[in-house]
Amino acid sequence: QVQLQESGPGLVKPSQTLSLTCTVSGGSISSGGYYWSWIRQHPGKGLEWIGYIYYSGSTYYNPSLKSRVTISVDTSKNQFSLKLSSVTAADTAVYYCAGRGYGKSFDYWGQGTLVTVSS
Amino acid sequence: EIVLTQSPDFQSVTPKEKVTITCRASQSIGSSLHWYQQKPDQSPKLLIKYASQSFSGVPSRFSGSGSGTDFTLTINSLEAEDAATYYCHQSSSLQETFGQGTKVEIK
């Protein structure tokens, strides 16, 4: 079964770039079958889809975040990454990585990591 | 953007009772609707995909139905471990969205 684990700084200063990595185990990113995704949840709030990437490098981003988001993949490390630029306090959230199957549901999720934007 | 509206926002239910949660889409999304369960301090878990297909390992008391704009998640014979917030999610449009969530509390 696919397992995912997020890693990265828990504190980012305003105007800087948030960077997170998701390590996938239990399967190869480059085997196909999944779009590797990022989703966030503001404290006490609902879920917001950020975007996803296929192992080939094709990306799809939420239009509301597209100008600030970059998702990349490193198949040699079985990892994919999120960069969110020019962050503000409104970007404070728990960030989840997830595997989106061809059925377009988010089948597997990481445990999530809280990122706080504060000076 | 397709807006998903869940009802109710909150439900307090006794064990063994039947729970029904609805999700209404602002435009037709076919069957591209999925349901997740999120327990406190945990990540969401997929329950139902494509409106009515149970995900592997999900107890049979969870079921989904609907198409177009109106969808339902049903929990038959609620158990204490089902206390959680439930979210619907649409993958019909290029901007995928989630419902606001329905919190189910056990009386």
PDB file of N, CA and C in Angstrom, chain A residues 39 41 45-49 52 60-64 96 100 102-112, chain B residues 32 34 36 38 41-46 48-50 55 87 89 91-100:
ATOM      1  N   ILE A  39      -2.689  19.264  -0.986  1.00  0.00           N
ATOM      2  CA  ILE A  39      -3.954  19.786  -0.480  1.00  0.00           C
ATOM      3  C   ILE A  39      -3.646  20.453   0.852  1.00  0.00           C
ATOM      4  N   GLN A  41      -5.260  22.594   4.501  1.00  0.00           N
ATOM      5  CA  GLN A  41      -6.401  22.796   5.385  1.00  0.00           C
ATOM      6  C   GLN A  41      -6.058  23.896   6.371  1.00  0.00           C
ATOM      7  N   LYS A  45     -10.629  24.674   9.481  1.00  0.00           N
ATOM      8  CA  LYS A  45     -11.423  24.902   8.267  1.00  0.00           C
ATOM      9  C   LYS A  45     -11.451  23.679   7.358  1.00  0.00           C
ATOM     10  N   GLY A  46     -12.001  23.885   6.177  1.00  0.00           N
ATOM     11  CA  GLY A  46     -12.128  22.814   5.198  1.00  0.00           C
ATOM     12  C   GLY A  46     -10.870  22.633   4.375  1.00  0.00           C
ATOM     13  N   LEU A  47     -11.007  21.826   3.326  1.00  0.00           N
ATOM     14  CA  LEU A  47      -9.882  21.407   2.496  1.00  0.00           C
ATOM     15  C   LEU A  47      -9.806  22.210   1.205  1.00  0.00           C
ATOM     16  N   GLU A  48      -8.579  22.498   0.766  1.00  0.00           N
ATOM     17  CA  GLU A  48      -8.354  23.261  -0.467  1.00  0.00           C
ATOM     18  C   GLU A  48      -7.333  22.518  -1.332  1.00  0.00           C
ATOM     19  N   TRP A  49      -7.730  22.171  -2.543  1.00  0.00           N
ATOM     20  CA  TRP A  49      -6.820  21.516  -3.466  1.00  0.00           C
ATOM     21  C   TRP A  49      -5.817  22.525  -4.012  1.00  0.00           C
ATOM     22  N   TYR A  52      -1.476  19.092  -8.616  1.00  0.00           N
ATOM     23  CA  TYR A  52      -0.860  17.774  -8.669  1.00  0.00           C
ATOM     24  C   TYR A  52       0.048  17.647  -9.882  1.00  0.00           C
ATOM     25  N   TYR A  60      -0.918  20.348 -12.839  1.00  0.00           N
ATOM     26  CA  TYR A  60      -2.241  20.977 -12.857  1.00  0.00           C
ATOM     27  C   TYR A  60      -2.389  21.725 -11.537  1.00  0.00           C
ATOM     28  N   TYR A  61      -2.683  23.014 -11.615  1.00  0.00           N
ATOM     29  CA  TYR A  61      -2.743  23.833 -10.417  1.00  0.00           C
ATOM     30  C   TYR A  61      -4.125  24.451 -10.232  1.00  0.00           C
ATOM     31  N   ASN A  62      -4.463  24.701  -8.969  1.00  0.00           N
ATOM     32  CA  ASN A  62      -5.665  25.456  -8.648  1.00  0.00           C
ATOM     33  C   ASN A  62      -5.484  26.874  -9.205  1.00  0.00           C
ATOM     34  N   PRO A  63      -6.415  27.327 -10.043  1.00  0.00           N
ATOM     35  CA  PRO A  63      -6.256  28.673 -10.639  1.00  0.00           C
ATOM     36  C   PRO A  63      -6.079  29.777  -9.597  1.00  0.00           C
ATOM     37  N   SER A  64      -6.660  29.592  -8.428  1.00  0.00           N
ATOM     38  CA  SER A  64      -6.577  30.638  -7.402  1.00  0.00           C
ATOM     39  C   SER A  64      -5.183  30.746  -6.787  1.00  0.00           C
ATOM     40  N   TYR A  96      -1.105  18.703   3.195  1.00  0.00           N
ATOM     41  CA  TYR A  96      -1.117  17.259   2.982  1.00  0.00           C
ATOM     42  C   TYR A  96      -0.615  16.931   1.574  1.00  0.00           C
ATOM     43  N   ARG A 100      -3.508  10.754  -6.011  1.00  0.00           N
ATOM     44  CA  ARG A 100      -4.794  10.844  -6.713  1.00  0.00           C
ATOM     45  C   ARG A 100      -4.818   9.787  -7.804  1.00  0.00           C
ATOM     46  N   TYR A 102      -6.377   7.291 -10.901  1.00  0.00           N
ATOM     47  CA  TYR A 102      -7.008   7.588 -12.190  1.00  0.00           C
ATOM     48  C   TYR A 102      -8.504   7.817 -12.021  1.00  0.00           C
ATOM     49  N   GLY A 103      -9.062   7.287 -10.941  1.00  0.00           N
ATOM     50  CA  GLY A 103     -10.470   7.518 -10.649  1.00  0.00           C
ATOM     51  C   GLY A 103     -10.743   8.919 -10.130  1.00  0.00           C
ATOM     52  N   LYS A 104      -9.649   9.707 -10.024  1.00  0.00           N
ATOM     53  CA  LYS A 104      -9.720  11.121  -9.644  1.00  0.00           C
ATOM     54  C   LYS A 104     -10.073  11.364  -8.190  1.00  0.00           C
ATOM     55  N   SER A 105     -10.042  10.326  -7.369  1.00  0.00           N
ATOM     56  CA  SER A 105     -10.202  10.527  -5.935  1.00  0.00           C
ATOM     57  C   SER A 105      -8.825  10.528  -5.288  1.00  0.00           C
ATOM     58  N   PHE A 106      -8.713  11.175  -4.122  1.00  0.00           N
ATOM     59  CA  PHE A 106      -7.454  11.174  -3.384  1.00  0.00           C
ATOM     60  C   PHE A 106      -7.428   9.912  -2.518  1.00  0.00           C
ATOM     61  N   ASP A 107      -6.775   8.886  -3.051  1.00  0.00           N
ATOM     62  CA  ASP A 107      -6.851   7.562  -2.443  1.00  0.00           C
ATOM     63  C   ASP A 107      -6.007   7.438  -1.174  1.00  0.00           C
ATOM     64  N   TYR A 108      -4.839   8.047  -1.174  1.00  0.00           N
ATOM     65  CA  TYR A 108      -3.914   7.920  -0.048  1.00  0.00           C
ATOM     66  C   TYR A 108      -3.408   9.292   0.346  1.00  0.00           C
ATOM     67  N   TRP A 109      -3.274   9.518   1.656  1.00  0.00           N
ATOM     68  CA  TRP A 109      -2.875  10.804   2.201  1.00  0.00           C
ATOM     69  C   TRP A 109      -1.697  10.641   3.153  1.00  0.00           C
ATOM     70  N   GLY A 110      -0.857  11.667   3.188  1.00  0.00           N
ATOM     71  CA  GLY A 110       0.146  11.737   4.234  1.00  0.00           C
ATOM     72  C   GLY A 110      -0.505  12.194   5.528  1.00  0.00           C
ATOM     73  N   GLN A 111       0.273  12.237   6.585  1.00  0.00           N
ATOM     74  CA  GLN A 111      -0.267  12.629   7.892  1.00  0.00           C
ATOM     75  C   GLN A 111      -0.465  14.130   8.002  1.00  0.00           C
ATOM     76  N   GLY A 112       0.157  14.890   7.119  1.00  0.00           N
ATOM     77  CA  GLY A 112       0.016  16.336   7.134  1.00  0.00           C
ATOM     78  C   GLY A 112       1.104  17.010   7.953  1.00  0.00           C
TER      79      GLY A 112
ATOM     80  N   SER B  32     -18.621  12.421 -10.639  1.00  0.00           N
ATOM     81  CA  SER B  32     -17.263  12.748 -10.188  1.00  0.00           C
ATOM     82  C   SER B  32     -17.262  13.326  -8.779  1.00  0.00           C
ATOM     83  N   HIS B  34     -16.638  12.367  -4.578  1.00  0.00           N
ATOM     84  CA  HIS B  34     -15.978  11.432  -3.680  1.00  0.00           C
ATOM     85  C   HIS B  34     -16.201  11.875  -2.238  1.00  0.00           C
ATOM     86  N   TYR B  36     -14.909  11.625   1.939  1.00  0.00           N
ATOM     87  CA  TYR B  36     -13.787  11.374   2.843  1.00  0.00           C
ATOM     88  C   TYR B  36     -14.246  11.511   4.286  1.00  0.00           C
ATOM     89  N   GLN B  38     -12.634  12.438   8.081  1.00  0.00           N
ATOM     90  CA  GLN B  38     -11.483  12.972   8.806  1.00  0.00           C
ATOM     91  C   GLN B  38     -11.778  12.961  10.304  1.00  0.00           C
ATOM     92  N   ASP B  41      -7.403  15.354  14.428  1.00  0.00           N
ATOM     93  CA  ASP B  41      -5.947  15.267  14.376  1.00  0.00           C
ATOM     94  C   ASP B  41      -5.447  14.160  13.454  1.00  0.00           C
ATOM     95  N   GLN B  42      -6.258  13.776  12.486  1.00  0.00           N
ATOM     96  CA  GLN B  42      -5.840  12.796  11.491  1.00  0.00           C
ATOM     97  C   GLN B  42      -6.048  13.374  10.088  1.00  0.00           C
ATOM     98  N   SER B  43      -5.411  12.750   9.123  1.00  0.00           N
ATOM     99  CA  SER B  43      -5.632  13.151   7.740  1.00  0.00           C
ATOM    100  C   SER B  43      -6.920  12.517   7.227  1.00  0.00           C
ATOM    101  N   PRO B  44      -7.505  13.102   6.203  1.00  0.00           N
ATOM    102  CA  PRO B  44      -8.724  12.513   5.622  1.00  0.00           C
ATOM    103  C   PRO B  44      -8.452  11.120   5.048  1.00  0.00           C
ATOM    104  N   LYS B  45      -9.498  10.315   5.028  1.00  0.00           N
ATOM    105  CA  LYS B  45      -9.425   8.977   4.451  1.00  0.00           C
ATOM    106  C   LYS B  45     -10.560   8.821   3.449  1.00  0.00           C
ATOM    107  N   LEU B  46     -10.240   8.245   2.304  1.00  0.00           N
ATOM    108  CA  LEU B  46     -11.252   8.031   1.273  1.00  0.00           C
ATOM    109  C   LEU B  46     -12.229   6.947   1.701  1.00  0.00           C
ATOM    110  N   ILE B  48     -15.670   6.719  -0.249  1.00  0.00           N
ATOM    111  CA  ILE B  48     -16.462   6.419  -1.440  1.00  0.00           C
ATOM    112  C   ILE B  48     -15.892   7.213  -2.600  1.00  0.00           C
ATOM    113  N   LYS B  49     -15.716   6.560  -3.766  1.00  0.00           N
ATOM    114  CA  LYS B  49     -15.309   7.298  -4.954  1.00  0.00           C
ATOM    115  C   LYS B  49     -16.355   7.123  -6.051  1.00  0.00           C
ATOM    116  N   TYR B  50     -16.348   8.090  -6.951  1.00  0.00           N
ATOM    117  CA  TYR B  50     -17.318   8.100  -8.043  1.00  0.00           C
ATOM    118  C   TYR B  50     -18.743   7.848  -7.537  1.00  0.00           C
ATOM    119  N   PHE B  55     -14.323   2.369  -1.316  1.00  0.00           N
ATOM    120  CA  PHE B  55     -12.875   2.193  -1.398  1.00  0.00           C
ATOM    121  C   PHE B  55     -12.485   0.952  -0.607  1.00  0.00           C
ATOM    122  N   TYR B  87     -16.318  14.980   4.346  1.00  0.00           N
ATOM    123  CA  TYR B  87     -16.201  15.943   3.250  1.00  0.00           C
ATOM    124  C   TYR B  87     -16.535  15.280   1.911  1.00  0.00           C
ATOM    125  N   HIS B  89     -16.024  15.880  -2.338  1.00  0.00           N
ATOM    126  CA  HIS B  89     -14.993  16.451  -3.213  1.00  0.00           C
ATOM    127  C   HIS B  89     -15.387  16.160  -4.646  1.00  0.00           C
ATOM    128  N   SER B  91     -14.269  16.186  -8.722  1.00  0.00           N
ATOM    129  CA  SER B  91     -13.132  16.177  -9.640  1.00  0.00           C
ATOM    130  C   SER B  91     -13.604  16.362 -11.079  1.00  0.00           C
ATOM    131  N   SER B  92     -14.797  16.939 -11.244  1.00  0.00           N
ATOM    132  CA  SER B  92     -15.353  17.127 -12.582  1.00  0.00           C
ATOM    133  C   SER B  92     -14.669  18.266 -13.328  1.00  0.00           C
ATOM    134  N   SER B  93     -14.334  19.334 -12.604  1.00  0.00           N
ATOM    135  CA  SER B  93     -13.753  20.507 -13.249  1.00  0.00           C
ATOM    136  C   SER B  93     -12.252  20.558 -13.013  1.00  0.00           C
ATOM    137  N   LEU B  94     -11.576  21.414 -13.778  1.00  0.00           N
ATOM    138  CA  LEU B  94     -10.129  21.557 -13.620  1.00  0.00           C
ATOM    139  C   LEU B  94      -9.774  22.178 -12.269  1.00  0.00           C
ATOM    140  N   GLN B  95     -10.725  22.880 -11.644  1.00  0.00           N
ATOM    141  CA  GLN B  95     -10.514  23.402 -10.295  1.00  0.00           C
ATOM    142  C   GLN B  95     -11.311  22.538  -9.331  1.00  0.00           C
ATOM    143  N   GLU B  96     -10.630  21.564  -8.763  1.00  0.00           N
ATOM    144  CA  GLU B  96     -11.314  20.646  -7.873  1.00  0.00           C
ATOM    145  C   GLU B  96     -11.641  21.341  -6.548  1.00  0.00           C
ATOM    146  N   THR B  97     -12.797  21.004  -5.996  1.00  0.00           N
ATOM    147  CA  THR B  97     -13.239  21.656  -4.775  1.00  0.00           C
ATOM    148  C   THR B  97     -13.814  20.639  -3.798  1.00  0.00           C
ATOM    149  N   PHE B  98     -13.869  21.067  -2.539  1.00  0.00           N
ATOM    150  CA  PHE B  98     -14.416  20.263  -1.456  1.00  0.00           C
ATOM    151  C   PHE B  98     -15.636  20.967  -0.867  1.00  0.00           C
ATOM    152  N   GLY B  99     -16.523  20.175  -0.264  1.00  0.00           N
ATOM    153  CA  GLY B  99     -17.585  20.742   0.547  1.00  0.00           C
ATOM    154  C   GLY B  99     -17.025  21.271   1.852  1.00  0.00           C
ATOM    155  N   GLN B 100     -17.850  21.986   2.598  1.00  0.00           N
ATOM    156  CA  GLN B 100     -17.383  22.640   3.827  1.00  0.00           C
ATOM    157  C   GLN B 100     -17.266  21.661   5.003  1.00  0.00           C
TER     158      GLN B 100
END
